[in-house]
mmCIF file of C-alpha atoms in Angstrom:
data_model
loop_
_atom_site.group_PDB
_atom_site.id
_atom_site.type_symbol
_atom_site.label_atom_id
_atom_site.label_comp_id
_atom_site.label_asym_id
_atom_site.label_seq_id
_atom_site.Cartn_x
_atom_site.Cartn_y
_atom_site.Cartn_z
ATOM 1 C CA UNK A 17 -11.678 6.862 21.589
ATOM 2 C CA UNK A 18 -12.126 3.433 23.175
ATOM 3 C CA UNK A 19 -15.580 1.814 23.397
ATOM 4 C CA UNK A 20 -15.419 -1.010 25.939
ATOM 5 C CA UNK A 21 -17.046 -4.357 25.047
ATOM 6 C CA UNK A 22 -20.811 -4.360 25.566
ATOM 7 C CA UNK A 23 -23.971 -5.997 24.233
ATOM 8 C CA UNK A 24 -25.080 -3.613 21.491
ATOM 9 C CA UNK A 25 -28.336 -5.576 20.943
ATOM 10 C CA UNK A 26 -27.864 -5.405 17.147
ATOM 11 C CA UNK A 27 -27.859 -1.603 17.211
ATOM 12 C CA UNK A 28 -25.025 0.399 15.599
ATOM 13 C CA UNK A 29 -21.920 0.846 17.709
ATOM 14 C CA UNK A 30 -20.909 3.720 15.420
ATOM 15 C CA UNK A 31 -24.047 5.235 13.916
ATOM 16 C CA UNK A 32 -24.455 7.619 10.986
ATOM 17 C CA UNK A 33 -22.975 11.084 11.440
ATOM 18 C CA UNK A 34 -20.986 10.088 14.493
ATOM 19 C CA UNK A 35 -19.555 13.283 16.020
ATOM 20 C CA UNK A 36 -16.025 11.856 16.194
ATOM 21 C CA UNK A 37 -15.811 9.722 13.026
ATOM 22 C CA UNK A 38 -18.693 10.754 10.724
ATOM 23 C CA UNK A 39 -17.173 9.054 7.675
ATOM 24 C CA UNK A 40 -17.633 5.495 9.033
ATOM 25 C CA UNK A 41 -20.448 3.257 10.325
ATOM 26 C CA UNK A 42 -20.211 0.029 12.350
ATOM 27 C CA UNK A 43 -22.665 -2.532 13.672
ATOM 28 C CA UNK A 44 -22.346 -6.049 15.077
ATOM 29 C CA UNK A 45 -25.392 -8.272 14.546
ATOM 30 C CA UNK A 46 -25.835 -11.584 16.374
ATOM 31 C CA UNK A 47 -28.463 -13.979 15.010
ATOM 32 C CA UNK A 48 -29.631 -17.481 15.832
ATOM 33 C CA UNK A 49 -30.030 -19.918 12.940
ATOM 34 C CA UNK A 50 -33.155 -19.034 10.946
ATOM 35 C CA UNK A 51 -33.405 -15.449 12.193
ATOM 36 C CA UNK A 52 -33.237 -12.418 9.904
ATOM 37 C CA UNK A 53 -32.038 -8.824 10.231
ATOM 38 C CA UNK A 54 -33.190 -6.150 7.764
ATOM 39 C CA UNK A 55 -31.409 -2.799 7.530
ATOM 40 C CA UNK A 56 -30.928 0.235 5.315
ATOM 41 C CA UNK A 57 -28.400 3.037 5.865
ATOM 42 C CA UNK A 58 -29.044 6.351 4.132
ATOM 43 C CA UNK A 59 -25.897 8.116 2.997
ATOM 44 C CA UNK A 60 -23.552 5.159 3.645
ATOM 45 C CA UNK A 61 -22.395 2.221 1.538
ATOM 46 C CA UNK A 62 -21.873 -0.896 3.652
ATOM 47 C CA UNK A 63 -20.273 -4.319 3.629
ATOM 48 C CA UNK A 64 -21.619 -7.379 5.454
ATOM 49 C CA UNK A 65 -18.876 -9.690 6.799
ATOM 50 C CA UNK A 66 -19.706 -12.700 8.990
ATOM 51 C CA UNK A 67 -17.224 -12.909 11.868
ATOM 52 C CA UNK A 68 -18.550 -16.412 12.469
ATOM 53 C CA UNK A 69 -21.296 -18.497 10.896
ATOM 54 C CA UNK A 70 -22.988 -18.494 7.498
ATOM 55 C CA UNK A 71 -25.654 -16.146 6.133
ATOM 56 C CA UNK A 72 -27.660 -15.413 3.019
ATOM 57 C CA UNK A 73 -27.912 -11.762 1.978
ATOM 58 C CA UNK A 74 -30.720 -10.301 -0.121
ATOM 59 C CA UNK A 75 -30.404 -6.815 -1.601
ATOM 60 C CA UNK A 76 -31.420 -4.890 -4.740
ATOM 61 C CA UNK A 77 -33.287 -7.915 -6.112
ATOM 62 C CA UNK A 78 -30.269 -10.220 -5.771
ATOM 63 C CA UNK A 79 -29.574 -13.113 -3.419
ATOM 64 C CA UNK A 80 -26.066 -13.959 -2.252
ATOM 65 C CA UNK A 81 -26.247 -17.412 -0.673
ATOM 66 C CA UNK A 82 -24.032 -19.043 1.933
ATOM 67 C CA UNK A 83 -21.725 -16.146 2.774
ATOM 68 C CA UNK A 84 -19.172 -16.970 5.457
ATOM 69 C CA UNK A 85 -17.537 -20.244 6.414
ATOM 70 C CA UNK A 86 -15.976 -19.617 9.820
ATOM 71 C CA UNK A 87 -16.790 -21.664 12.875
ATOM 72 C CA UNK A 88 -15.493 -20.946 16.355
ATOM 73 C CA UNK A 89 -13.856 -17.568 15.775
ATOM 74 C CA UNK A 90 -12.220 -15.227 13.230
ATOM 75 C CA UNK A 91 -9.151 -17.499 13.058
ATOM 76 C CA UNK A 92 -11.315 -20.427 11.898
ATOM 77 C CA UNK A 93 -11.432 -19.914 8.120
ATOM 78 C CA UNK A 94 -11.297 -17.110 5.566
ATOM 79 C CA UNK A 95 -13.532 -14.014 5.470
ATOM 80 C CA UNK A 96 -16.287 -13.398 2.951
ATOM 81 C CA UNK A 97 -18.586 -10.436 2.441
ATOM 82 C CA UNK A 98 -21.318 -8.686 0.473
ATOM 83 C CA UNK A 99 -21.154 -5.057 -0.662
ATOM 84 C CA UNK A 100 -24.414 -3.156 -0.114
ATOM 85 C CA UNK A 101 -24.849 0.107 -2.081
ATOM 86 C CA UNK A 102 -25.742 3.390 -0.401
ATOM 87 C CA UNK A 103 -29.351 3.735 0.778
ATOM 88 C CA UNK A 104 -30.204 0.204 -0.354
ATOM 89 C CA UNK A 105 -32.310 -2.182 1.704
ATOM 90 C CA UNK A 106 -30.643 -5.455 2.684
ATOM 91 C CA UNK A 107 -31.682 -8.494 4.687
ATOM 92 C CA UNK A 108 -29.324 -10.890 6.442
ATOM 93 C CA UNK A 109 -30.700 -14.377 7.140
ATOM 94 C CA UNK A 110 -28.698 -16.677 9.394
ATOM 95 C CA UNK A 111 -28.169 -20.210 8.106
ATOM 96 C CA UNK A 112 -26.297 -21.008 11.337
ATOM 97 C CA UNK A 113 -25.859 -19.150 14.591
ATOM 98 C CA UNK A 114 -23.714 -16.207 13.570
ATOM 99 C CA UNK A 115 -22.068 -12.930 14.439
ATOM 100 C CA UNK A 116 -21.943 -10.430 11.578
ATOM 101 C CA UNK A 117 -19.969 -7.239 11.110
ATOM 102 C CA UNK A 118 -21.571 -4.411 9.120
ATOM 103 C CA UNK A 119 -18.976 -1.869 7.990
ATOM 104 C CA UNK A 120 -19.895 1.397 6.311
ATOM 105 C CA UNK A 121 -18.518 4.590 4.801
ATOM 106 C CA UNK A 122 -20.245 7.844 3.912
ATOM 107 C CA UNK A 123 -20.904 7.968 0.165
ATOM 108 C CA UNK A 124 -23.643 9.700 -1.805
ATOM 109 C CA UNK A 125 -23.844 7.572 -4.955
ATOM 110 C CA UNK A 126 -25.645 4.238 -5.274
ATOM 111 C CA UNK A 127 -23.584 1.550 -6.996
ATOM 112 C CA UNK A 128 -24.260 -2.173 -7.524
ATOM 113 C CA UNK A 129 -24.034 -4.993 -4.942
ATOM 114 C CA UNK A 130 -21.604 -7.884 -5.225
ATOM 115 C CA UNK A 131 -20.203 -10.735 -3.151
ATOM 116 C CA UNK A 132 -16.594 -11.254 -2.112
ATOM 117 C CA UNK A 133 -15.746 -14.937 -1.703
ATOM 118 C CA UNK A 134 -12.839 -16.471 0.179
ATOM 119 C CA UNK A 135 -10.949 -17.083 -3.060
ATOM 120 C CA UNK A 136 -11.178 -13.344 -3.854
ATOM 121 C CA UNK A 137 -9.495 -12.122 -0.669
ATOM 122 C CA UNK A 138 -6.326 -10.088 -1.264
ATOM 123 C CA UNK A 139 -3.687 -11.247 1.225
ATOM 124 C CA UNK A 140 -0.649 -9.245 2.317
ATOM 125 C CA UNK A 141 1.893 -10.450 4.862
ATOM 126 C CA UNK A 142 4.745 -8.279 6.053
ATOM 127 C CA UNK A 143 7.060 -7.525 8.940
ATOM 128 C CA UNK A 144 9.251 -9.981 10.802
ATOM 129 C CA UNK A 145 9.571 -11.775 14.106
ATOM 130 C CA UNK A 146 12.855 -9.963 14.724
ATOM 131 C CA UNK A 147 11.213 -6.534 14.515
ATOM 132 C CA UNK A 148 8.083 -7.725 16.422
ATOM 133 C CA UNK A 149 5.956 -6.438 13.517
ATOM 134 C CA UNK A 150 4.933 -9.662 11.773
ATOM 135 C CA UNK A 151 1.310 -9.439 10.618
ATOM 136 C CA UNK A 152 -1.133 -10.586 7.953
ATOM 137 C CA UNK A 153 -3.777 -8.436 6.266
ATOM 138 C CA UNK A 154 -6.812 -9.904 4.504
ATOM 139 C CA UNK A 155 -8.397 -7.230 2.289
ATOM 140 C CA UNK A 156 -12.112 -7.827 1.798
ATOM 141 C CA UNK A 157 -12.815 -4.537 0.021
ATOM 142 C CA UNK A 158 -9.317 -3.656 -1.110
ATOM 143 C CA UNK A 159 -7.580 -2.547 -4.281
ATOM 144 C CA UNK A 160 -9.328 -5.167 -6.416
ATOM 145 C CA UNK A 161 -12.661 -3.370 -6.014
ATOM 146 C CA UNK A 162 -11.502 0.196 -6.510
ATOM 147 C CA UNK A 163 -13.880 0.787 -9.428
ATOM 148 C CA UNK A 164 -16.899 -0.855 -7.727
ATOM 149 C CA UNK A 165 -16.852 0.874 -4.322
ATOM 150 C CA UNK A 166 -17.089 4.550 -3.414
ATOM 151 C CA UNK A 167 -15.137 5.396 -0.230
ATOM 152 C CA UNK A 168 -15.111 2.181 1.828
ATOM 153 C CA UNK A 169 -12.082 0.029 2.663
ATOM 154 C CA UNK A 170 -12.619 -3.138 4.740
ATOM 155 C CA UNK A 171 -9.856 -5.442 5.961
ATOM 156 C CA UNK A 172 -8.980 -7.957 8.651
ATOM 157 C CA UNK A 173 -5.578 -7.660 10.333
ATOM 158 C CA UNK A 174 -3.858 -10.439 12.269
ATOM 159 C CA UNK A 175 -0.689 -10.469 14.273
ATOM 160 C CA UNK A 176 1.464 -13.413 13.211
ATOM 161 C CA UNK A 177 2.772 -15.331 16.189
ATOM 162 C CA UNK A 178 2.193 -14.405 19.804
ATOM 163 C CA UNK A 179 2.774 -10.801 20.829
ATOM 164 C CA UNK A 180 4.073 -7.860 18.803
ATOM 165 C CA UNK A 181 3.184 -4.523 17.250
ATOM 166 C CA UNK A 182 0.811 -3.485 14.495
ATOM 167 C CA UNK A 183 0.393 -0.180 12.678
ATOM 168 C CA UNK A 184 4.075 0.654 12.999
ATOM 169 C CA UNK A 185 5.866 2.753 11.834
ATOM 170 C CA UNK A 186 3.263 5.093 13.279
ATOM 171 C CA UNK A 187 1.151 6.879 10.693
ATOM 172 C CA UNK A 188 -1.881 9.118 10.457
ATOM 173 C CA UNK A 189 -4.538 9.961 7.864
ATOM 174 C CA UNK A 190 -6.619 12.789 9.310
ATOM 175 C CA UNK A 191 -6.126 15.637 6.819
ATOM 176 C CA UNK A 192 -6.837 15.927 3.111
ATOM 177 C CA UNK A 193 -3.613 17.384 1.708
ATOM 178 C CA UNK A 194 -2.842 15.419 -1.413
ATOM 179 C CA UNK A 195 -0.494 14.012 -2.393
ATOM 180 C CA UNK A 196 0.994 13.676 1.112
ATOM 181 C CA UNK A 197 -2.056 12.512 3.082
ATOM 182 C CA UNK A 198 -5.801 11.775 2.871
ATOM 183 C CA UNK A 199 -8.561 12.154 5.449
ATOM 184 C CA UNK A 200 -9.844 8.692 6.344
ATOM 185 C CA UNK A 201 -11.821 8.067 9.535
ATOM 186 C CA UNK A 202 -11.130 4.618 10.966
ATOM 187 C CA UNK A 203 -12.827 2.072 13.222
ATOM 188 C CA UNK A 204 -11.367 -1.122 14.718
ATOM 189 C CA UNK A 205 -12.992 -4.059 16.499
ATOM 190 C CA UNK A 206 -10.487 -6.260 18.309
ATOM 191 C CA UNK A 207 -10.405 -9.975 19.083
ATOM 192 C CA UNK A 208 -7.751 -11.904 21.015
ATOM 193 C CA UNK A 209 -6.702 -15.540 21.083
ATOM 194 C CA UNK A 210 -7.180 -16.829 23.738
ATOM 195 C CA UNK A 211 -10.047 -14.405 24.295
ATOM 196 C CA UNK A 212 -8.784 -13.285 27.708
ATOM 197 C CA UNK A 213 -5.771 -11.689 26.015
ATOM 198 C CA UNK A 214 -5.475 -7.939 25.689
ATOM 199 C CA UNK A 215 -3.332 -5.177 24.262
ATOM 200 C CA UNK A 216 -2.712 -1.474 23.942
ATOM 201 C CA UNK A 217 -3.916 1.118 21.444
ATOM 202 C CA UNK A 218 -1.813 4.275 21.289
ATOM 203 C CA UNK A 219 -2.997 7.599 19.895
ATOM 204 C CA UNK A 220 -0.358 10.319 19.578
ATOM 205 C CA UNK A 221 -1.863 13.422 18.007
ATOM 206 C CA UNK A 222 1.337 15.468 17.693
ATOM 207 C CA UNK A 223 4.784 14.098 16.900
ATOM 208 C CA UNK A 224 6.993 13.878 20.004
ATOM 209 C CA UNK A 225 4.284 15.024 22.406
ATOM 210 C CA UNK A 226 2.447 12.750 24.862
ATOM 211 C CA UNK A 227 -0.751 11.156 23.623
ATOM 212 C CA UNK A 228 -3.311 8.682 24.932
ATOM 213 C CA UNK A 229 -3.232 4.918 25.429
ATOM 214 C CA UNK A 230 -6.224 2.584 25.739
ATOM 215 C CA UNK A 231 -6.274 -0.876 27.280
ATOM 216 C CA UNK A 232 -8.043 -2.935 24.608
ATOM 217 C CA UNK A 233 -9.745 -6.252 25.335
ATOM 218 C CA UNK A 234 -11.641 -8.891 23.373
ATOM 219 C CA UNK A 235 -14.446 -7.075 21.474
ATOM 220 C CA UNK A 236 -13.112 -3.568 22.192
ATOM 221 C CA UNK A 237 -13.947 -0.970 19.533
ATOM 222 C CA UNK A 238 -11.544 1.906 18.845
ATOM 223 C CA UNK A 239 -12.325 5.040 16.824
ATOM 224 C CA UNK A 240 -9.471 6.904 15.137
ATOM 225 C CA UNK A 241 -10.243 10.489 14.184
ATOM 226 C CA UNK A 242 -6.766 12.013 14.223
ATOM 227 C CA UNK A 243 -3.186 11.228 15.164
ATOM 228 C CA UNK A 244 -0.616 8.428 14.936
ATOM 229 C CA UNK A 245 -2.074 5.126 16.113
ATOM 230 C CA UNK A 246 0.055 1.984 16.532
ATOM 231 C CA UNK A 247 -1.211 -0.884 18.708
ATOM 232 C CA UNK A 248 0.251 -3.994 20.310
ATOM 233 C CA UNK A 249 -0.740 -7.288 21.900
ATOM 234 C CA UNK A 250 0.646 -8.850 25.066
ATOM 235 C CA UNK A 251 3.306 -11.566 24.668
ATOM 236 C CA UNK A 252 1.757 -15.015 24.409
ATOM 237 C CA UNK A 253 -1.457 -13.875 22.671
ATOM 238 C CA UNK A 254 -2.643 -13.373 19.099
ATOM 239 C CA UNK A 255 -4.551 -10.258 18.041
ATOM 240 C CA UNK A 256 -7.066 -9.605 15.265
ATOM 241 C CA UNK A 257 -8.847 -6.435 14.335
ATOM 242 C CA UNK A 258 -11.641 -5.767 11.879
ATOM 243 C CA UNK A 259 -10.777 -2.509 10.122
ATOM 244 C CA UNK A 260 -13.103 0.040 8.522
ATOM 245 C CA UNK A 261 -11.771 3.073 6.652
ATOM 246 C CA UNK A 262 -13.958 5.779 5.132
ATOM 247 C CA UNK A 263 -12.377 8.403 2.892
ATOM 248 C CA UNK A 264 -13.526 11.999 2.763
ATOM 249 C CA UNK A 265 -12.613 12.820 -0.828
ATOM 250 C CA UNK A 266 -11.287 9.571 -2.289
ATOM 251 C CA UNK A 267 -11.122 5.854 -1.569
ATOM 252 C CA UNK A 268 -7.350 5.386 -1.856
ATOM 253 C CA UNK A 269 -5.628 5.818 1.486
ATOM 254 C CA UNK A 270 -2.508 7.954 1.670
ATOM 255 C CA UNK A 271 -0.798 7.454 5.007
ATOM 256 C CA UNK A 272 1.522 10.069 6.478
ATOM 257 C CA UNK A 273 4.243 8.383 8.507
ATOM 258 C CA UNK A 274 5.346 9.960 11.758
ATOM 259 C CA UNK A 275 8.580 11.853 11.024
ATOM 260 C CA UNK A 276 10.308 10.652 14.191
ATOM 261 C CA UNK A 277 9.876 7.003 13.190
ATOM 262 C CA UNK A 278 9.774 7.252 9.371
ATOM 263 C CA UNK A 279 13.243 5.722 9.020
ATOM 264 C CA UNK A 280 11.741 2.444 10.291
ATOM 265 C CA UNK A 281 10.043 2.071 6.906
ATOM 266 C CA UNK A 282 13.382 0.721 5.695
ATOM 267 C CA UNK A 283 13.793 -1.785 8.529
ATOM 268 C CA UNK A 284 10.497 -3.705 8.289
ATOM 269 C CA UNK A 285 10.286 -6.237 5.423
ATOM 270 C CA UNK A 286 7.410 -5.831 2.971
ATOM 271 C CA UNK A 287 5.896 -2.705 4.464
ATOM 272 C CA UNK A 288 5.719 -0.806 1.179
ATOM 273 C CA UNK A 289 3.712 -3.684 -0.317
ATOM 274 C CA UNK A 290 1.275 -3.185 2.558
ATOM 275 C CA UNK A 291 1.013 0.538 1.867
ATOM 276 C CA UNK A 292 0.292 -0.082 -1.817
ATOM 277 C CA UNK A 293 -2.700 -2.341 -1.070
ATOM 278 C CA UNK A 294 -4.771 0.330 0.737
ATOM 279 C CA UNK A 295 -6.273 1.707 -2.480
#
């Protein structure tokens, strides 16, 4: 499903118990310097990630100061974030004008909050210019926090260079059938550089049968409930997408690669390192 860019007025774009992707939650909050935004999400653990600007986050009696260091856009610096436990009140206070992502996953237990600083980001780069698959992944809540987070995975994905494909070889993760595949609902929010760039999100539910394709633009949100889902950006533009994954029965993601294209796993440099980091 494609949600076209719109002003969400600081209200969830993907709310709790969404009928299509109930395992994930997503909000974008825009604040002027000095303004605050309190929130609490029952049944979902969340992670606060400034897309731009700097914030202070207060939760569970702790204060995490000066989170976020990016200026003009998501290419301008490294991500930072704060993990907010399930059903725990949090307040975001803007130290500068800011835009903040709030990512969430359904989880019943209440853990402990913590901050993820730029130096803690787990970086993976794979693919190649020759195969048009060159991209960089910055894991905010990745493998390093497996024992501190319930079901939530949060990452930022960048195409490297101008143009190319992402999420290929095509894969899906819509059915719990371990050890071959896990059920993880997924949500993307896209950005393009320059911001008038655009791309394509494919969604092929059955191997070798026609699927759907969505024209994605700057600030488009895409929800992935089932099927194989590669995407691409027009030549001459860079693409970024904020990625939220919520697992049904476990946090570690087990992708099932589309049989028709599975042989491509051996043609794209570093792809198995990428797969190993979604834990």
